[in-house]
PDB file of C-alpha atoms in Angstrom:
ATOM      1  CA  UNK A 295      99.939 140.769 129.277  1.00 35.00           C
ATOM      2  CA  UNK A 296     101.206 141.558 125.671  1.00 39.00           C
ATOM      3  CA  UNK A 297      99.572 141.190 122.117  1.00 40.00           C
ATOM      4  CA  UNK A 298     101.695 140.246 119.354  1.00 39.00           C
ATOM      5  CA  UNK A 299      99.965 139.548 115.808  1.00 43.00           C
ATOM      6  CA  UNK A 300      96.806 139.329 117.145  1.00 40.00           C
ATOM      7  CA  UNK A 301      97.731 136.795 119.606  1.00 37.00           C
ATOM      8  CA  UNK A 302      97.299 137.730 123.795  1.00 37.00           C
ATOM      9  CA  UNK A 303     100.337 136.395 125.817  1.00 37.00           C
ATOM     10  CA  UNK A 304     100.252 135.522 129.512  1.00 37.00           C
ATOM     11  CA  UNK A 305     103.620 134.250 129.819  1.00 42.00           C
ATOM     12  CA  UNK A 306     106.669 136.430 130.798  1.00 52.00           C
ATOM     13  CA  UNK A 307     107.494 138.957 128.783  1.00 56.00           C
ATOM     14  CA  UNK A 308     110.998 140.562 128.598  1.00 89.00           C
ATOM     15  CA  UNK A 309     111.463 144.222 127.249  1.00 92.00           C
ATOM     16  CA  UNK A 310     113.206 147.634 127.874  1.00 95.00           C
ATOM     17  CA  UNK A 311     116.462 149.132 126.286  1.00 96.00           C
ATOM     18  CA  UNK A 312     118.789 147.129 124.784  1.00 96.00           C
ATOM     19  CA  UNK A 313     122.229 147.163 126.107  1.00 96.00           C
ATOM     20  CA  UNK A 314     125.508 148.062 123.919  1.00 96.00           C
ATOM     21  CA  UNK A 315     129.143 148.185 123.436  1.00 96.00           C
ATOM     22  CA  UNK A 316     131.008 150.098 120.987  1.00 96.00           C
ATOM     23  CA  UNK A 317     132.607 147.513 118.477  1.00 97.00           C
ATOM     24  CA  UNK A 318     134.525 147.410 115.072  1.00 96.00           C
ATOM     25  CA  UNK A 319     135.501 151.142 114.954  1.00 95.00           C
ATOM     26  CA  UNK A 320     134.307 154.981 116.133  1.00 94.00           C
ATOM     27  CA  UNK A 321     130.410 155.079 115.726  1.00 96.00           C
ATOM     28  CA  UNK A 322     129.477 151.401 115.463  1.00 97.00           C
ATOM     29  CA  UNK A 323     127.528 149.775 118.333  1.00 97.00           C
ATOM     30  CA  UNK A 324     126.121 146.419 119.067  1.00 98.00           C
ATOM     31  CA  UNK A 325     123.029 146.031 121.116  1.00 98.00           C
ATOM     32  CA  UNK A 326     121.894 142.998 122.693  1.00 97.00           C
ATOM     33  CA  UNK A 327     118.904 142.349 124.926  1.00 96.00           C
ATOM     34  CA  UNK A 328     121.162 141.712 128.112  1.00 94.00           C
ATOM     35  CA  UNK A 329     124.348 140.901 128.784  1.00 93.00           C
ATOM     36  CA  UNK A 330     123.243 137.114 128.719  1.00 92.00           C
ATOM     37  CA  UNK A 331     122.106 137.405 125.663  1.00 93.00           C
ATOM     38  CA  UNK A 332     125.082 138.799 124.147  1.00 94.00           C
ATOM     39  CA  UNK A 333     127.301 135.938 125.396  1.00 92.00           C
ATOM     40  CA  UNK A 334     124.564 133.474 124.073  1.00 90.00           C
ATOM     41  CA  UNK A 335     124.324 135.161 120.459  1.00 92.00           C
ATOM     42  CA  UNK A 336     125.374 132.803 117.599  1.00 92.00           C
ATOM     43  CA  UNK A 337     128.790 133.527 115.860  1.00 93.00           C
ATOM     44  CA  UNK A 338     128.358 136.305 113.057  1.00 95.00           C
ATOM     45  CA  UNK A 339     127.876 135.126 109.645  1.00 93.00           C
ATOM     46  CA  UNK A 340     127.664 138.845 108.396  1.00 95.00           C
ATOM     47  CA  UNK A 341     131.152 139.829 109.651  1.00 97.00           C
ATOM     48  CA  UNK A 342     134.038 138.973 107.522  1.00 96.00           C
ATOM     49  CA  UNK A 343     135.875 138.805 110.856  1.00 96.00           C
ATOM     50  CA  UNK A 344     133.241 137.319 113.074  1.00 95.00           C
ATOM     51  CA  UNK A 345     135.693 138.468 116.371  1.00 96.00           C
ATOM     52  CA  UNK A 346     135.217 142.018 115.231  1.00 96.00           C
ATOM     53  CA  UNK A 347     131.819 141.755 116.570  1.00 97.00           C
ATOM     54  CA  UNK A 348     132.335 140.215 119.486  1.00 96.00           C
ATOM     55  CA  UNK A 349     135.450 142.430 120.749  1.00 95.00           C
ATOM     56  CA  UNK A 350     134.509 145.745 122.325  1.00 94.00           C
ATOM     57  CA  UNK A 351     136.843 148.819 121.569  1.00 93.00           C
ATOM     58  CA  UNK A 352     137.978 150.669 124.575  1.00 84.00           C
ATOM     59  CA  UNK A 353     139.202 153.866 122.430  1.00 79.00           C
ATOM     60  CA  UNK A 354     136.144 155.433 122.849  1.00 75.00           C
ATOM     61  CA  UNK A 355     133.596 156.707 125.415  1.00 78.00           C
ATOM     62  CA  UNK A 356     130.955 157.872 123.542  1.00 87.00           C
ATOM     63  CA  UNK A 357     127.242 156.681 123.804  1.00 92.00           C
ATOM     64  CA  UNK A 358     125.062 155.732 120.874  1.00 95.00           C
ATOM     65  CA  UNK A 359     122.855 158.595 119.406  1.00 95.00           C
ATOM     66  CA  UNK A 360     119.831 156.360 119.061  1.00 97.00           C
ATOM     67  CA  UNK A 361     119.075 153.217 121.368  1.00 97.00           C
ATOM     68  CA  UNK A 362     116.833 150.371 120.382  1.00 98.00           C
ATOM     69  CA  UNK A 363     113.826 148.949 122.537  1.00 97.00           C
ATOM     70  CA  UNK A 364     113.103 145.265 122.407  1.00 97.00           C
ATOM     71  CA  UNK A 365     110.481 142.996 123.714  1.00 96.00           C
ATOM     72  CA  UNK A 366     110.855 139.238 123.724  1.00 94.00           C
ATOM     73  CA  UNK A 367     107.341 137.086 123.162  1.00 92.00           C
ATOM     74  CA  UNK A 368     106.857 133.702 121.958  1.00 91.00           C
ATOM     75  CA  UNK A 369     110.350 133.073 121.042  1.00 92.00           C
ATOM     76  CA  UNK A 370     110.337 136.319 119.122  1.00 95.00           C
ATOM     77  CA  UNK A 371     112.706 139.340 119.680  1.00 96.00           C
ATOM     78  CA  UNK A 372     110.973 142.569 118.208  1.00 97.00           C
ATOM     79  CA  UNK A 373     113.299 145.356 118.250  1.00 98.00           C
ATOM     80  CA  UNK A 374     112.317 148.852 117.976  1.00 98.00           C
ATOM     81  CA  UNK A 375     114.399 151.846 116.863  1.00 98.00           C
ATOM     82  CA  UNK A 376     112.873 155.384 117.036  1.00 98.00           C
ATOM     83  CA  UNK A 377     114.093 157.805 114.767  1.00 98.00           C
ATOM     84  CA  UNK A 378     113.470 161.631 114.225  1.00 97.00           C
ATOM     85  CA  UNK A 379     110.187 162.512 112.368  1.00 97.00           C
ATOM     86  CA  UNK A 380     110.902 162.765 108.688  1.00 97.00           C
ATOM     87  CA  UNK A 381     113.445 159.872 108.457  1.00 98.00           C
ATOM     88  CA  UNK A 382     113.626 158.175 105.102  1.00 98.00           C
ATOM     89  CA  UNK A 383     114.503 154.487 104.865  1.00 98.00           C
ATOM     90  CA  UNK A 384     116.256 152.221 102.165  1.00 97.00           C
ATOM     91  CA  UNK A 385     117.981 149.146 102.224  1.00 95.00           C
ATOM     92  CA  UNK A 386     116.263 145.967 103.156  1.00 94.00           C
ATOM     93  CA  UNK A 387     118.153 143.680 100.374  1.00 88.00           C
ATOM     94  CA  UNK A 388     116.839 142.162  97.293  1.00 86.00           C
ATOM     95  CA  UNK A 389     113.296 143.537  97.074  1.00 86.00           C
ATOM     96  CA  UNK A 390     111.415 144.491  93.850  1.00 86.00           C
ATOM     97  CA  UNK A 391     109.537 148.279  93.825  1.00 86.00           C
ATOM     98  CA  UNK A 392     110.730 151.439  94.514  1.00 89.00           C
ATOM     99  CA  UNK A 393     114.479 152.110  96.033  1.00 92.00           C
ATOM    100  CA  UNK A 394     113.095 154.119  98.989  1.00 95.00           C
ATOM    101  CA  UNK A 395     111.743 151.647 101.567  1.00 94.00           C
ATOM    102  CA  UNK A 396     109.677 154.063 103.671  1.00 96.00           C
ATOM    103  CA  UNK A 397     106.379 152.494 104.554  1.00 94.00           C
ATOM    104  CA  UNK A 398     107.214 149.086 103.351  1.00 93.00           C
ATOM    105  CA  UNK A 399     107.418 145.540 105.000  1.00 93.00           C
ATOM    106  CA  UNK A 400     109.927 143.224 104.055  1.00 92.00           C
ATOM    107  CA  UNK A 401     110.786 139.373 105.010  1.00 92.00           C
ATOM    108  CA  UNK A 402     114.039 138.135 104.544  1.00 92.00           C
ATOM    109  CA  UNK A 403     112.558 134.709 103.618  1.00 88.00           C
ATOM    110  CA  UNK A 404     113.373 133.948 100.035  1.00 83.00           C
ATOM    111  CA  UNK A 405     111.641 132.252  97.332  1.00 77.00           C
ATOM    112  CA  UNK A 406     112.211 131.442  93.406  1.00 79.00           C
ATOM    113  CA  UNK A 407     110.403 134.229  92.510  1.00 77.00           C
ATOM    114  CA  UNK A 408     109.972 133.936  88.677  1.00 76.00           C
ATOM    115  CA  UNK A 409     107.061 135.937  88.041  1.00 79.00           C
ATOM    116  CA  UNK A 410     107.670 138.647  90.852  1.00 82.00           C
ATOM    117  CA  UNK A 411     106.113 142.234  90.524  1.00 83.00           C
ATOM    118  CA  UNK A 412     106.193 145.705  92.299  1.00 81.00           C
ATOM    119  CA  UNK A 413     104.797 144.336  95.290  1.00 78.00           C
ATOM    120  CA  UNK A 414     106.921 141.008  95.880  1.00 80.00           C
ATOM    121  CA  UNK A 415     109.058 141.198  98.942  1.00 78.00           C
ATOM    122  CA  UNK A 416     111.352 138.308  98.982  1.00 79.00           C
ATOM    123  CA  UNK A 417     113.184 137.431  96.137  1.00 84.00           C
ATOM    124  CA  UNK A 418     116.761 135.652  95.827  1.00 85.00           C
ATOM    125  CA  UNK A 419     118.680 137.093  98.579  1.00 87.00           C
ATOM    126  CA  UNK A 420     117.942 137.854 102.473  1.00 88.00           C
ATOM    127  CA  UNK A 421     120.113 141.146 103.636  1.00 92.00           C
ATOM    128  CA  UNK A 422     118.280 142.292 107.000  1.00 95.00           C
ATOM    129  CA  UNK A 423     119.669 145.779 106.434  1.00 97.00           C
ATOM    130  CA  UNK A 424     118.169 149.283 106.786  1.00 98.00           C
ATOM    131  CA  UNK A 425     119.708 152.305 105.820  1.00 98.00           C
ATOM    132  CA  UNK A 426     118.505 155.187 107.171  1.00 98.00           C
ATOM    133  CA  UNK A 427     118.389 159.021 106.344  1.00 98.00           C
ATOM    134  CA  UNK A 428     117.740 161.688 108.883  1.00 98.00           C
ATOM    135  CA  UNK A 429     116.162 165.055 108.097  1.00 97.00           C
ATOM    136  CA  UNK A 430     119.327 166.566 108.776  1.00 96.00           C
ATOM    137  CA  UNK A 431     121.143 164.486 106.154  1.00 96.00           C
ATOM    138  CA  UNK A 432     123.084 162.215 108.433  1.00 98.00           C
ATOM    139  CA  UNK A 433     122.885 158.733 107.708  1.00 98.00           C
ATOM    140  CA  UNK A 434     122.917 155.423 109.719  1.00 97.00           C
ATOM    141  CA  UNK A 435     122.613 151.781 109.125  1.00 98.00           C
ATOM    142  CA  UNK A 436     121.069 149.110 111.026  1.00 98.00           C
ATOM    143  CA  UNK A 437     121.773 145.438 110.785  1.00 98.00           C
ATOM    144  CA  UNK A 438     119.742 142.433 112.050  1.00 98.00           C
ATOM    145  CA  UNK A 439     122.689 139.922 112.580  1.00 97.00           C
ATOM    146  CA  UNK A 440     120.775 136.797 112.179  1.00 96.00           C
ATOM    147  CA  UNK A 441     120.167 134.219 109.542  1.00 93.00           C
ATOM    148  CA  UNK A 442     116.978 133.464 110.773  1.00 94.00           C
ATOM    149  CA  UNK A 443     113.668 134.757 108.850  1.00 94.00           C
ATOM    150  CA  UNK A 444     113.409 138.341 110.063  1.00 95.00           C
ATOM    151  CA  UNK A 445     110.635 140.791 109.429  1.00 96.00           C
ATOM    152  CA  UNK A 446     111.620 144.274 108.406  1.00 97.00           C
ATOM    153  CA  UNK A 447     108.695 146.913 109.173  1.00 97.00           C
ATOM    154  CA  UNK A 448     108.955 150.287 108.026  1.00 97.00           C
ATOM    155  CA  UNK A 449     105.410 151.173 108.028  1.00 97.00           C
ATOM    156  CA  UNK A 450     105.459 153.388 111.329  1.00 97.00           C
ATOM    157  CA  UNK A 451     106.557 156.848 110.863  1.00 96.00           C
ATOM    158  CA  UNK A 452     110.591 157.105 111.532  1.00 97.00           C
ATOM    159  CA  UNK A 453     110.750 153.460 112.926  1.00 98.00           C
ATOM    160  CA  UNK A 454     112.800 150.640 112.196  1.00 98.00           C
ATOM    161  CA  UNK A 455     110.853 147.286 113.621  1.00 98.00           C
ATOM    162  CA  UNK A 456     112.578 144.182 113.303  1.00 98.00           C
ATOM    163  CA  UNK A 457     111.032 140.892 114.272  1.00 97.00           C
ATOM    164  CA  UNK A 458     113.082 137.474 114.510  1.00 97.00           C
ATOM    165  CA  UNK A 459     113.645 134.345 116.543  1.00 94.00           C
ATOM    166  CA  UNK A 460     115.680 135.281 119.730  1.00 85.00           C
ATOM    167  CA  UNK A 461     117.944 136.253 120.477  1.00 91.00           C
ATOM    168  CA  UNK A 462     120.262 138.203 117.993  1.00 96.00           C
ATOM    169  CA  UNK A 463     122.373 141.233 118.437  1.00 97.00           C
ATOM    170  CA  UNK A 464     121.580 144.508 116.266  1.00 98.00           C
ATOM    171  CA  UNK A 465     124.619 146.523 114.889  1.00 98.00           C
ATOM    172  CA  UNK A 466     124.225 150.437 114.363  1.00 98.00           C
ATOM    173  CA  UNK A 467     126.597 152.232 112.095  1.00 98.00           C
ATOM    174  CA  UNK A 468     126.444 155.949 112.540  1.00 96.00           C
ATOM    175  CA  UNK A 469     124.759 158.412 112.409  1.00 97.00           C
ATOM    176  CA  UNK A 470     127.663 159.704 109.914  1.00 98.00           C
ATOM    177  CA  UNK A 471     127.833 162.505 107.873  1.00 97.00           C
ATOM    178  CA  UNK A 472     126.548 160.428 104.840  1.00 97.00           C
ATOM    179  CA  UNK A 473     125.492 157.330 103.066  1.00 97.00           C
ATOM    180  CA  UNK A 474     128.803 156.933 101.518  1.00 97.00           C
ATOM    181  CA  UNK A 475     130.463 157.038 105.002  1.00 98.00           C
ATOM    182  CA  UNK A 476     127.891 154.564 106.299  1.00 98.00           C
ATOM    183  CA  UNK A 477     128.462 151.801 103.799  1.00 97.00           C
ATOM    184  CA  UNK A 478     132.251 152.434 103.987  1.00 97.00           C
ATOM    185  CA  UNK A 479     131.833 151.424 107.669  1.00 98.00           C
ATOM    186  CA  UNK A 480     129.586 148.658 106.742  1.00 98.00           C
ATOM    187  CA  UNK A 481     132.239 147.402 104.372  1.00 97.00           C
ATOM    188  CA  UNK A 482     134.754 147.444 107.045  1.00 97.00           C
ATOM    189  CA  UNK A 483     132.374 144.829 108.795  1.00 97.00           C
ATOM    190  CA  UNK A 484     131.032 142.509 106.133  1.00 96.00           C
ATOM    191  CA  UNK A 485     133.687 142.986 103.596  1.00 96.00           C
ATOM    192  CA  UNK A 486     133.784 143.916 100.080  1.00 93.00           C
ATOM    193  CA  UNK A 487     133.534 142.641  96.730  1.00 88.00           C
ATOM    194  CA  UNK A 488     136.107 141.492  94.315  1.00 88.00           C
ATOM    195  CA  UNK A 489     136.670 143.901  91.067  1.00 90.00           C
ATOM    196  CA  UNK A 490     134.558 142.545  88.514  1.00 91.00           C
ATOM    197  CA  UNK A 491     135.828 141.942  84.981  1.00 92.00           C
ATOM    198  CA  UNK A 492     134.933 144.816  82.593  1.00 91.00           C
ATOM    199  CA  UNK A 493     132.923 142.529  80.366  1.00 91.00           C
ATOM    200  CA  UNK A 494     130.595 141.944  83.253  1.00 92.00           C
ATOM    201  CA  UNK A 495     129.611 145.639  83.690  1.00 92.00           C
ATOM    202  CA  UNK A 496     128.227 145.592  79.923  1.00 93.00           C
ATOM    203  CA  UNK A 497     124.644 145.111  78.846  1.00 95.00           C
ATOM    204  CA  UNK A 498     123.642 141.223  79.474  1.00 94.00           C
ATOM    205  CA  UNK A 499     120.625 140.091  77.572  1.00 93.00           C
ATOM    206  CA  UNK A 500     118.651 137.558  79.002  1.00 87.00           C
ATOM    207  CA  UNK A 501     115.365 135.617  79.101  1.00 83.00           C
ATOM    208  CA  UNK A 502     113.455 132.534  79.898  1.00 79.00           C
ATOM    209  CA  UNK A 503     114.429 131.150  77.302  1.00 79.00           C
ATOM    210  CA  UNK A 504     115.791 130.491  73.771  1.00 82.00           C
ATOM    211  CA  UNK A 505     114.643 127.296  72.096  1.00 76.00           C
ATOM    212  CA  UNK A 506     118.040 126.552  70.305  1.00 79.00           C
ATOM    213  CA  UNK A 507     121.472 127.312  69.583  1.00 82.00           C
ATOM    214  CA  UNK A 508     120.236 128.913  66.404  1.00 87.00           C
ATOM    215  CA  UNK A 509     118.058 131.209  68.129  1.00 88.00           C
ATOM    216  CA  UNK A 510     121.073 132.472  70.278  1.00 90.00           C
ATOM    217  CA  UNK A 511     123.054 132.965  67.343  1.00 92.00           C
ATOM    218  CA  UNK A 512     120.159 134.876  65.624  1.00 94.00           C
ATOM    219  CA  UNK A 513     119.883 137.318  68.358  1.00 94.00           C
ATOM    220  CA  UNK A 514     123.697 137.868  68.869  1.00 95.00           C
ATOM    221  CA  UNK A 515     123.898 138.725  64.979  1.00 96.00           C
ATOM    222  CA  UNK A 516     120.791 141.083  65.329  1.00 97.00           C
ATOM    223  CA  UNK A 517     122.456 142.845  68.085  1.00 96.00           C
ATOM    224  CA  UNK A 518     125.670 143.525  66.097  1.00 96.00           C
ATOM    225  CA  UNK A 519     123.396 144.706  62.754  1.00 97.00           C
ATOM    226  CA  UNK A 520     121.580 147.187  64.707  1.00 97.00           C
ATOM    227  CA  UNK A 521     124.787 148.647  66.751  1.00 96.00           C
ATOM    228  CA  UNK A 522     123.712 147.709  69.937  1.00 95.00           C
ATOM    229  CA  UNK A 523     126.273 146.850  72.501  1.00 94.00           C
ATOM    230  CA  UNK A 524     126.100 143.304  74.175  1.00 95.00           C
ATOM    231  CA  UNK A 525     128.666 141.634  76.535  1.00 94.00           C
ATOM    232  CA  UNK A 526     126.749 138.492  77.479  1.00 94.00           C
ATOM    233  CA  UNK A 527     123.738 136.302  76.190  1.00 92.00           C
ATOM    234  CA  UNK A 528     122.351 134.511  79.200  1.00 90.00           C
ATOM    235  CA  UNK A 529     120.285 131.189  78.703  1.00 84.00           C
ATOM    236  CA  UNK A 530     117.892 129.958  81.185  1.00 82.00           C
ATOM    237  CA  UNK A 531     116.637 126.547  81.786  1.00 82.00           C
ATOM    238  CA  UNK A 532     115.834 125.505  78.225  1.00 80.00           C
ATOM    239  CA  UNK A 533     118.687 124.445  76.891  1.00 80.00           C
ATOM    240  CA  UNK A 534     119.222 121.611  79.648  1.00 84.00           C
ATOM    241  CA  UNK A 535     118.324 118.044  79.041  1.00 86.00           C
ATOM    242  CA  UNK A 536     114.979 117.751  81.099  1.00 87.00           C
ATOM    243  CA  UNK A 537     115.790 120.659  83.059  1.00 84.00           C
ATOM    244  CA  UNK A 538     118.663 118.801  84.699  1.00 88.00           C
ATOM    245  CA  UNK A 539     121.767 121.129  85.479  1.00 86.00           C
ATOM    246  CA  UNK A 540     124.896 120.521  83.838  1.00 87.00           C
ATOM    247  CA  UNK A 541     123.198 118.499  81.011  1.00 85.00           C
ATOM    248  CA  UNK A 542     122.453 120.130  77.355  1.00 80.00           C
ATOM    249  CA  UNK A 543     119.337 118.679  75.111  1.00 75.00           C
ATOM    250  CA  UNK A 544     120.009 117.588  71.866  1.00 70.00           C
ATOM    251  CA  UNK A 545     118.244 120.258  69.799  1.00 55.00           C
ATOM    252  CA  UNK A 546     120.011 123.040  71.853  1.00 49.00           C
ATOM    253  CA  UNK A 547     123.349 122.009  71.864  1.00 47.00           C
ATOM    254  CA  UNK A 548     126.133 123.394  69.456  1.00 48.00           C
ATOM    255  CA  UNK A 549     126.806 122.151  66.185  1.00 44.00           C
TER     256      UNK A 549
END
C-alpha cells in the first residue's frame, strides 16, 4: 500500500534503485527503472543523435556518484535523487521568478502566459532539466528524457523529485568540477544553437501592441532622438486583420 498525492493505492507498486549504464562520454549515466523499461523506452527527442542515449560506452568502469531511486504508482514514475545537504538548484526551463530554483515546484505543461508573474511556473517552453550545485562546488545535471507532462519538485532539502508517466530514462551528467563542464557535456547530447546574427543580440523593444505603423515609426524616431540604441522593434498581434496570422489590418499596413 502506498500514498501519492492524497490517494491510497493498493495495487502492486514497483520501487527500488534505478539501474544504470554509462553513455555518451565519461561521467554521463543513463538510469532506468529496469532493463525491461530501458528496452521499452521511447526514442529520445532530447539527444541530437538518439543513438547516443541507446548505446553504452565500454571505455569506463566507473560507477555513478549518485543513484536515483524510483517508485511506479498509477502509471506514474516517481524518481528521487538525494544529494548532499546544502545543494542548490537551477534550470527547470522557461519559468518566471529567481534564477535559483531551490524550494520550487515546476511543471513542464506550457500555456500562453500573457499575464504571468513571479509565481507562474509554466510559460512557453518545456525543459525537464535541473542543474544542481553541490556544497563542494561540483555540479551535476539531471535530465528527465520525456516529452510528457513532468513535475519537477525541488521543495525537499537537497532532493530532485521527478514525476511523469512511466516509463522514461533519467540522464545524469557529472558531477563535474563546474557548471560550465556540465553544460558542455549536455551540449554534446542535445546539440548547440547556431551563432545568432549580431543584430539579434542588441536591444529589442516589444509590447502588446502598437495601433498603427505611424506609432511604430514614432517609437523608432524617439529612440534615435534620445540616443538609445535599439536594433529591433517588435509588434505583437494588433497589426493583424482580425488577429489572423500573415495578415495586416488596413490601418496598420505601411503606406
